[in-house]
Amino acid sequence: MKEITPLSRARILVVEDETAYAEVIRELLTMRGYDVVATASSGAEAIQKAFSLKPDIVLMDMKLDGEMDGAEAAQEIHSFLDAPIVYVTGYADTDILQRAKVTEPFGYILKPFHERELIVVIEMALHNHRNKNKLRESEERNRIIVETSPDVICEIDASDGTLKSLNPAFEKITGWQCAEWIGKSFHGLVHAEDLPIIISILTKIILAKEPRLFKMRFVTKSGGCIVGEVVSMPQVKDGKVVSVFCFVRDISERKQILESLERSHRRLQSLFDNALDGIYFLDNDARIVEVNPSLCTLLGYTREELLGTSLWNILSFSNTKQKENKWAAFLSNGTLNGESTLLCKDQNIVSVECSSATNVLPGLHLMLVHNITERKRIEEELENQNEELQAAKNMSEKQAKLLEEQTKGLHEARDIAIEASRMKSEFVASMSHEIRTPLNGVIGMASLLMETPLSKDQQRYVETIKTGGDSLLNIINDILDFSKIEAGKLNFEVINFDLRSLVEETIDFFGEKARSKKLELLSIVYRNVPTALRGDPLRVRQILTNLIDNALKFTKQGEVILRATLESEDSK
């Protein structure tokens, strides 16, 4: 039979007047992963422990010794604790069961019972209790939404058009009390001119069983009128529309805003038409989509001649690349401000000061130009009087150029020094590699020699050779890694490796050294640590080797333990 696994570590209070039986239930539940917070042998004790411990579920014996039975205790517990109660009893007395029903238990189980039966009842009780709470919370959320909604929410009976429900927003918007209209036809709330249309719309909704969006006017209690935007949703039961839910939003203010915007538009149009400066609008392709009379006068074109033409037909740019760069900068930075020149219809050029704004409407860009031709003429006359200032400026530019050349020389010297450092690092790396090859041979031969019959002195000499070789090899490896870092050639592999095997091999490598110092060398890889990893096993082994070597070197007695624990874990 399939074993039932608890869905969660629920906290359980066991109420049983037979102490031995209570302990059996405790052990059984604990073995299955539950947390039995306490046991109680009487109704009073059960109430006290339920109040102080707040268990997730209560297993209640229906017949308890003392003045209070299980049903009475359960009823008292329900007054302060929202937790499911499951009755456990060896009696099926009708009177007891009837009284127990009043407490709305989440299950019954008769003694004796099987372990599986108990687990199933507990899990079903917890599941049903969670669902009951979720339903209660959902109903409360829906009630809050309806009651706090700024829009009117009402339900209309599909058979006779009477109002079945209204939310508080109805009173705020219309001035009527909900009680004045519940049970009455909605017809009295609809403006007389709109009523035939609304009745027709609702009829179509009921026949089609589909939602509709429409607008209508409502009559307020004060005799006024509001404009509402209505979303209607038919409620279908057994294939028939029984009612229609309507969500009504007051758009009277929005309508007033639209009318205000229309008035503002007319004012802006007047300003546009009568402005002294030239104004025009461009699309994303730099084509003119609207101009004012002042720009037409400035350039000598009619409005019809300018509409649809490219901006570059009136800007005096001859370089195509320059045009593209200037337009791209405008779209990117949002401005095309500053001075420019425009080409008139008679080929004369006028100087203008530009102001601009991108995307005043999506894909629509605003340009304003002010004629500064006369001001530019005066500026040119002043510029002719500043030749000495220009000469000084030219001298400064020459000095700046000389400084730039000197700076360039310093940069080149710096680059030479960096290259020399890099070559040094490559040389050290290369030499370290060449030294390591024969040194590995010496260490290997020393290891082989140690396995042959040797006198104690010879054994000590060979061990000294091997220990010194290992130390020197570690130093050379460190130098090689440092040189690779300086040369920018230190690479990390990303391959699959087994952490447990790597740790054990590293520990085995130091086994002889640990034994020689009479130290105990251990490794622990905890069960929650993933061992199938991706990375650079060589670098991991190098780190572990240095750590273990130092630990053995500075530990005089006792043990050295290498532990692998899980710090963090992600999807990678």
PDB file of N, CA and C in Angstrom, residues 96-150:
ATOM      1  N   ILE A  96     -23.676  11.654  21.310  1.00  0.00           N
ATOM      2  CA  ILE A  96     -22.365  12.313  21.305  1.00  0.00           C
ATOM      3  C   ILE A  96     -22.044  12.845  19.914  1.00  0.00           C
ATOM      4  N   LEU A  97     -22.333  12.006  18.888  1.00  0.00           N
ATOM      5  CA  LEU A  97     -22.059  12.452  17.519  1.00  0.00           C
ATOM      6  C   LEU A  97     -22.896  13.673  17.159  1.00  0.00           C
ATOM      7  N   GLN A  98     -24.129  13.701  17.623  1.00  0.00           N
ATOM      8  CA  GLN A  98     -25.022  14.827  17.320  1.00  0.00           C
ATOM      9  C   GLN A  98     -24.488  16.114  17.940  1.00  0.00           C
ATOM     10  N   ARG A  99     -24.026  16.022  19.214  1.00  0.00           N
ATOM     11  CA  ARG A  99     -23.478  17.208  19.864  1.00  0.00           C
ATOM     12  C   ARG A  99     -22.155  17.631  19.229  1.00  0.00           C
ATOM     13  N   ALA A 100     -21.398  16.652  18.740  1.00  0.00           N
ATOM     14  CA  ALA A 100     -20.116  16.984  18.106  1.00  0.00           C
ATOM     15  C   ALA A 100     -20.325  17.743  16.800  1.00  0.00           C
ATOM     16  N   LYS A 101     -21.414  17.453  16.085  1.00  0.00           N
ATOM     17  CA  LYS A 101     -21.677  18.129  14.809  1.00  0.00           C
ATOM     18  C   LYS A 101     -21.839  19.630  14.988  1.00  0.00           C
ATOM     19  N   VAL A 102     -22.347  20.041  16.156  1.00  0.00           N
ATOM     20  CA  VAL A 102     -22.562  21.471  16.413  1.00  0.00           C
ATOM     21  C   VAL A 102     -21.246  22.238  16.349  1.00  0.00           C
ATOM     22  N   THR A 103     -20.144  21.571  16.685  1.00  0.00           N
ATOM     23  CA  THR A 103     -18.829  22.238  16.691  1.00  0.00           C
ATOM     24  C   THR A 103     -18.187  22.271  15.308  1.00  0.00           C
ATOM     25  N   GLU A 104     -18.881  21.755  14.293  1.00  0.00           N
ATOM     26  CA  GLU A 104     -18.400  21.754  12.907  1.00  0.00           C
ATOM     27  C   GLU A 104     -17.004  21.154  12.783  1.00  0.00           C
ATOM     28  N   PRO A 105     -16.864  19.859  13.166  1.00  0.00           N
ATOM     29  CA  PRO A 105     -15.539  19.227  13.071  1.00  0.00           C
ATOM     30  C   PRO A 105     -15.146  19.004  11.607  1.00  0.00           C
ATOM     31  N   PHE A 106     -13.865  18.796  11.402  1.00  0.00           N
ATOM     32  CA  PHE A 106     -13.342  18.555  10.049  1.00  0.00           C
ATOM     33  C   PHE A 106     -13.100  17.074   9.789  1.00  0.00           C
ATOM     34  N   GLY A 107     -13.550  16.187  10.740  1.00  0.00           N
ATOM     35  CA  GLY A 107     -13.397  14.762  10.485  1.00  0.00           C
ATOM     36  C   GLY A 107     -13.627  13.938  11.742  1.00  0.00           C
ATOM     37  N   TYR A 108     -13.890  12.654  11.538  1.00  0.00           N
ATOM     38  CA  TYR A 108     -14.061  11.696  12.623  1.00  0.00           C
ATOM     39  C   TYR A 108     -13.169  10.503  12.312  1.00  0.00           C
ATOM     40  N   ILE A 109     -12.697   9.860  13.389  1.00  0.00           N
ATOM     41  CA  ILE A 109     -11.956   8.605  13.213  1.00  0.00           C
ATOM     42  C   ILE A 109     -12.240   7.728  14.425  1.00  0.00           C
ATOM     43  N   LEU A 110     -12.614   6.480  14.160  1.00  0.00           N
ATOM     44  CA  LEU A 110     -12.998   5.552  15.226  1.00  0.00           C
ATOM     45  C   LEU A 110     -11.818   4.690  15.639  1.00  0.00           C
ATOM     46  N   LYS A 111     -11.686   4.497  16.939  1.00  0.00           N
ATOM     47  CA  LYS A 111     -10.663   3.592  17.465  1.00  0.00           C
ATOM     48  C   LYS A 111     -11.180   2.156  17.336  1.00  0.00           C
ATOM     49  N   PRO A 112     -10.324   1.186  17.092  1.00  0.00           N
ATOM     50  CA  PRO A 112      -8.917   1.396  16.722  1.00  0.00           C
ATOM     51  C   PRO A 112      -8.806   1.791  15.247  1.00  0.00           C
ATOM     52  N   PHE A 113      -7.740   2.440  14.875  1.00  0.00           N
ATOM     53  CA  PHE A 113      -7.590   2.872  13.495  1.00  0.00           C
ATOM     54  C   PHE A 113      -6.186   2.521  13.001  1.00  0.00           C
ATOM     55  N   HIS A 114      -6.073   2.476  11.665  1.00  0.00           N
ATOM     56  CA  HIS A 114      -4.772   2.243  11.046  1.00  0.00           C
ATOM     57  C   HIS A 114      -4.024   3.572  10.903  1.00  0.00           C
ATOM     58  N   GLU A 115      -2.725   3.460  10.853  1.00  0.00           N
ATOM     59  CA  GLU A 115      -1.883   4.664  10.710  1.00  0.00           C
ATOM     60  C   GLU A 115      -2.264   5.444   9.453  1.00  0.00           C
ATOM     61  N   ARG A 116      -2.479   4.752   8.342  1.00  0.00           N
ATOM     62  CA  ARG A 116      -2.822   5.420   7.088  1.00  0.00           C
ATOM     63  C   ARG A 116      -4.134   6.175   7.224  1.00  0.00           C
ATOM     64  N   GLU A 117      -5.089   5.572   7.911  1.00  0.00           N
ATOM     65  CA  GLU A 117      -6.391   6.216   8.086  1.00  0.00           C
ATOM     66  C   GLU A 117      -6.244   7.521   8.857  1.00  0.00           C
ATOM     67  N   LEU A 118      -5.417   7.525   9.915  1.00  0.00           N
ATOM     68  CA  LEU A 118      -5.212   8.736  10.715  1.00  0.00           C
ATOM     69  C   LEU A 118      -4.552   9.832   9.883  1.00  0.00           C
ATOM     70  N   ILE A 119      -3.519   9.455   9.114  1.00  0.00           N
ATOM     71  CA  ILE A 119      -2.813  10.462   8.302  1.00  0.00           C
ATOM     72  C   ILE A 119      -3.749  11.067   7.264  1.00  0.00           C
ATOM     73  N   VAL A 120      -4.562  10.223   6.613  1.00  0.00           N
ATOM     74  CA  VAL A 120      -5.490  10.714   5.584  1.00  0.00           C
ATOM     75  C   VAL A 120      -6.477  11.697   6.184  1.00  0.00           C
ATOM     76  N   VAL A 121      -7.040  11.359   7.366  1.00  0.00           N
ATOM     77  CA  VAL A 121      -8.026  12.245   7.998  1.00  0.00           C
ATOM     78  C   VAL A 121      -7.370  13.575   8.365  1.00  0.00           C
ATOM     79  N   ILE A 122      -6.163  13.537   8.932  1.00  0.00           N
ATOM     80  CA  ILE A 122      -5.465  14.783   9.308  1.00  0.00           C
ATOM     81  C   ILE A 122      -5.209  15.651   8.087  1.00  0.00           C
ATOM     82  N   GLU A 123      -4.686  15.041   7.016  1.00  0.00           N
ATOM     83  CA  GLU A 123      -4.350  15.839   5.820  1.00  0.00           C
ATOM     84  C   GLU A 123      -5.607  16.401   5.167  1.00  0.00           C
ATOM     85  N   MET A 124      -6.684  15.612   5.140  1.00  0.00           N
ATOM     86  CA  MET A 124      -7.935  16.120   4.571  1.00  0.00           C
ATOM     87  C   MET A 124      -8.484  17.272   5.402  1.00  0.00           C
ATOM     88  N   ALA A 125      -8.388  17.167   6.731  1.00  0.00           N
ATOM     89  CA  ALA A 125      -8.867  18.250   7.604  1.00  0.00           C
ATOM     90  C   ALA A 125      -8.066  19.523   7.375  1.00  0.00           C
ATOM     91  N   LEU A 126      -6.728  19.390   7.296  1.00  0.00           N
ATOM     92  CA  LEU A 126      -5.890  20.570   7.058  1.00  0.00           C
ATOM     93  C   LEU A 126      -6.191  21.178   5.694  1.00  0.00           C
ATOM     94  N   HIS A 127      -6.344  20.310   4.691  1.00  0.00           N
ATOM     95  CA  HIS A 127      -6.632  20.801   3.332  1.00  0.00           C
ATOM     96  C   HIS A 127      -7.974  21.527   3.283  1.00  0.00           C
ATOM     97  N   ASN A 128      -8.997  20.925   3.863  1.00  0.00           N
ATOM     98  CA  ASN A 128     -10.335  21.545   3.846  1.00  0.00           C
ATOM     99  C   ASN A 128     -10.351  22.851   4.633  1.00  0.00           C
ATOM    100  N   HIS A 129      -9.599  22.881   5.731  1.00  0.00           N
ATOM    101  CA  HIS A 129      -9.551  24.113   6.536  1.00  0.00           C
ATOM    102  C   HIS A 129      -8.872  25.232   5.759  1.00  0.00           C
ATOM    103  N   ARG A 130      -7.768  24.891   5.067  1.00  0.00           N
ATOM    104  CA  ARG A 130      -7.102  25.917   4.248  1.00  0.00           C
ATOM    105  C   ARG A 130      -8.026  26.430   3.152  1.00  0.00           C
ATOM    106  N   ASN A 131      -8.722  25.514   2.495  1.00  0.00           N
ATOM    107  CA  ASN A 131      -9.640  25.938   1.432  1.00  0.00           C
ATOM    108  C   ASN A 131     -10.776  26.798   1.974  1.00  0.00           C
ATOM    109  N   LYS A 132     -11.266  26.444   3.165  1.00  0.00           N
ATOM    110  CA  LYS A 132     -12.344  27.236   3.768  1.00  0.00           C
ATOM    111  C   LYS A 132     -11.866  28.646   4.061  1.00  0.00           C
ATOM    112  N   ASN A 133     -10.640  28.762   4.593  1.00  0.00           N
ATOM    113  CA  ASN A 133     -10.094  30.097   4.879  1.00  0.00           C
ATOM    114  C   ASN A 133      -9.868  30.891   3.603  1.00  0.00           C
ATOM    115  N   LYS A 134      -9.372  30.201   2.541  1.00  0.00           N
ATOM    116  CA  LYS A 134      -9.169  30.897   1.276  1.00  0.00           C
ATOM    117  C   LYS A 134     -10.486  31.405   0.702  1.00  0.00           C
ATOM    118  N   LEU A 135     -11.520  30.567   0.792  1.00  0.00           N
ATOM    119  CA  LEU A 135     -12.833  30.988   0.293  1.00  0.00           C
ATOM    120  C   LEU A 135     -13.345  32.182   1.084  1.00  0.00           C
ATOM    121  N   ARG A 136     -13.171  32.130   2.415  1.00  0.00           N
ATOM    122  CA  ARG A 136     -13.630  33.245   3.245  1.00  0.00           C
ATOM    123  C   ARG A 136     -12.866  34.531   2.900  1.00  0.00           C
ATOM    124  N   GLU A 137     -11.551  34.384   2.685  1.00  0.00           N
ATOM    125  CA  GLU A 137     -10.742  35.558   2.326  1.00  0.00           C
ATOM    126  C   GLU A 137     -11.152  36.096   0.956  1.00  0.00           C
ATOM    127  N   SER A 138     -11.426  35.168   0.001  1.00  0.00           N
ATOM    128  CA  SER A 138     -11.847  35.602  -1.336  1.00  0.00           C
ATOM    129  C   SER A 138     -13.168  36.345  -1.278  1.00  0.00           C
ATOM    130  N   GLU A 139     -14.098  35.815  -0.489  1.00  0.00           N
ATOM    131  CA  GLU A 139     -15.400  36.483  -0.361  1.00  0.00           C
ATOM    132  C   GLU A 139     -15.237  37.858   0.283  1.00  0.00           C
ATOM    133  N   GLU A 140     -14.331  37.944   1.256  1.00  0.00           N
ATOM    134  CA  GLU A 140     -14.107  39.236   1.923  1.00  0.00           C
ATOM    135  C   GLU A 140     -13.470  40.237   0.964  1.00  0.00           C
ATOM    136  N   ARG A 141     -12.507  39.753   0.146  1.00  0.00           N
ATOM    137  CA  ARG A 141     -11.882  40.651  -0.836  1.00  0.00           C
ATOM    138  C   ARG A 141     -12.910  41.157  -1.836  1.00  0.00           C
ATOM    139  N   ASN A 142     -13.772  40.243  -2.313  1.00  0.00           N
ATOM    140  CA  ASN A 142     -14.793  40.662  -3.270  1.00  0.00           C
ATOM    141  C   ASN A 142     -15.762  41.663  -2.644  1.00  0.00           C
ATOM    142  N   ARG A 143     -16.095  41.418  -1.370  1.00  0.00           N
ATOM    143  CA  ARG A 143     -17.007  42.361  -0.691  1.00  0.00           C
ATOM    144  C   ARG A 143     -16.356  43.741  -0.571  1.00  0.00           C
ATOM    145  N   ILE A 144     -15.062  43.761  -0.219  1.00  0.00           N
ATOM    146  CA  ILE A 144     -14.358  45.041  -0.075  1.00  0.00           C
ATOM    147  C   ILE A 144     -14.267  45.758  -1.418  1.00  0.00           C
ATOM    148  N   ILE A 145     -13.982  44.966  -2.491  1.00  0.00           N
ATOM    149  CA  ILE A 145     -13.884  45.573  -3.826  1.00  0.00           C
ATOM    150  C   ILE A 145     -15.197  46.227  -4.219  1.00  0.00           C
ATOM    151  N   VAL A 146     -16.293  45.495  -3.986  1.00  0.00           N
ATOM    152  CA  VAL A 146     -17.611  46.028  -4.357  1.00  0.00           C
ATOM    153  C   VAL A 146     -17.948  47.256  -3.532  1.00  0.00           C
ATOM    154  N   GLU A 147     -17.695  47.174  -2.218  1.00  0.00           N
ATOM    155  CA  GLU A 147     -18.100  48.271  -1.346  1.00  0.00           C
ATOM    156  C   GLU A 147     -17.223  49.505  -1.484  1.00  0.00           C
ATOM    157  N   THR A 148     -15.944  49.322  -1.864  1.00  0.00           N
ATOM    158  CA  THR A 148     -15.037  50.463  -1.975  1.00  0.00           C
ATOM    159  C   THR A 148     -14.857  50.938  -3.414  1.00  0.00           C
ATOM    160  N   SER A 149     -15.449  50.245  -4.383  1.00  0.00           N
ATOM    161  CA  SER A 149     -15.291  50.637  -5.784  1.00  0.00           C
ATOM    162  C   SER A 149     -15.860  52.039  -6.010  1.00  0.00           C
ATOM    163  N   PRO A 150     -15.132  52.898  -6.730  1.00  0.00           N
ATOM    164  CA  PRO A 150     -15.658  54.227  -7.048  1.00  0.00           C
ATOM    165  C   PRO A 150     -16.749  54.169  -8.122  1.00  0.00           C
TER     166      PRO A 150
END
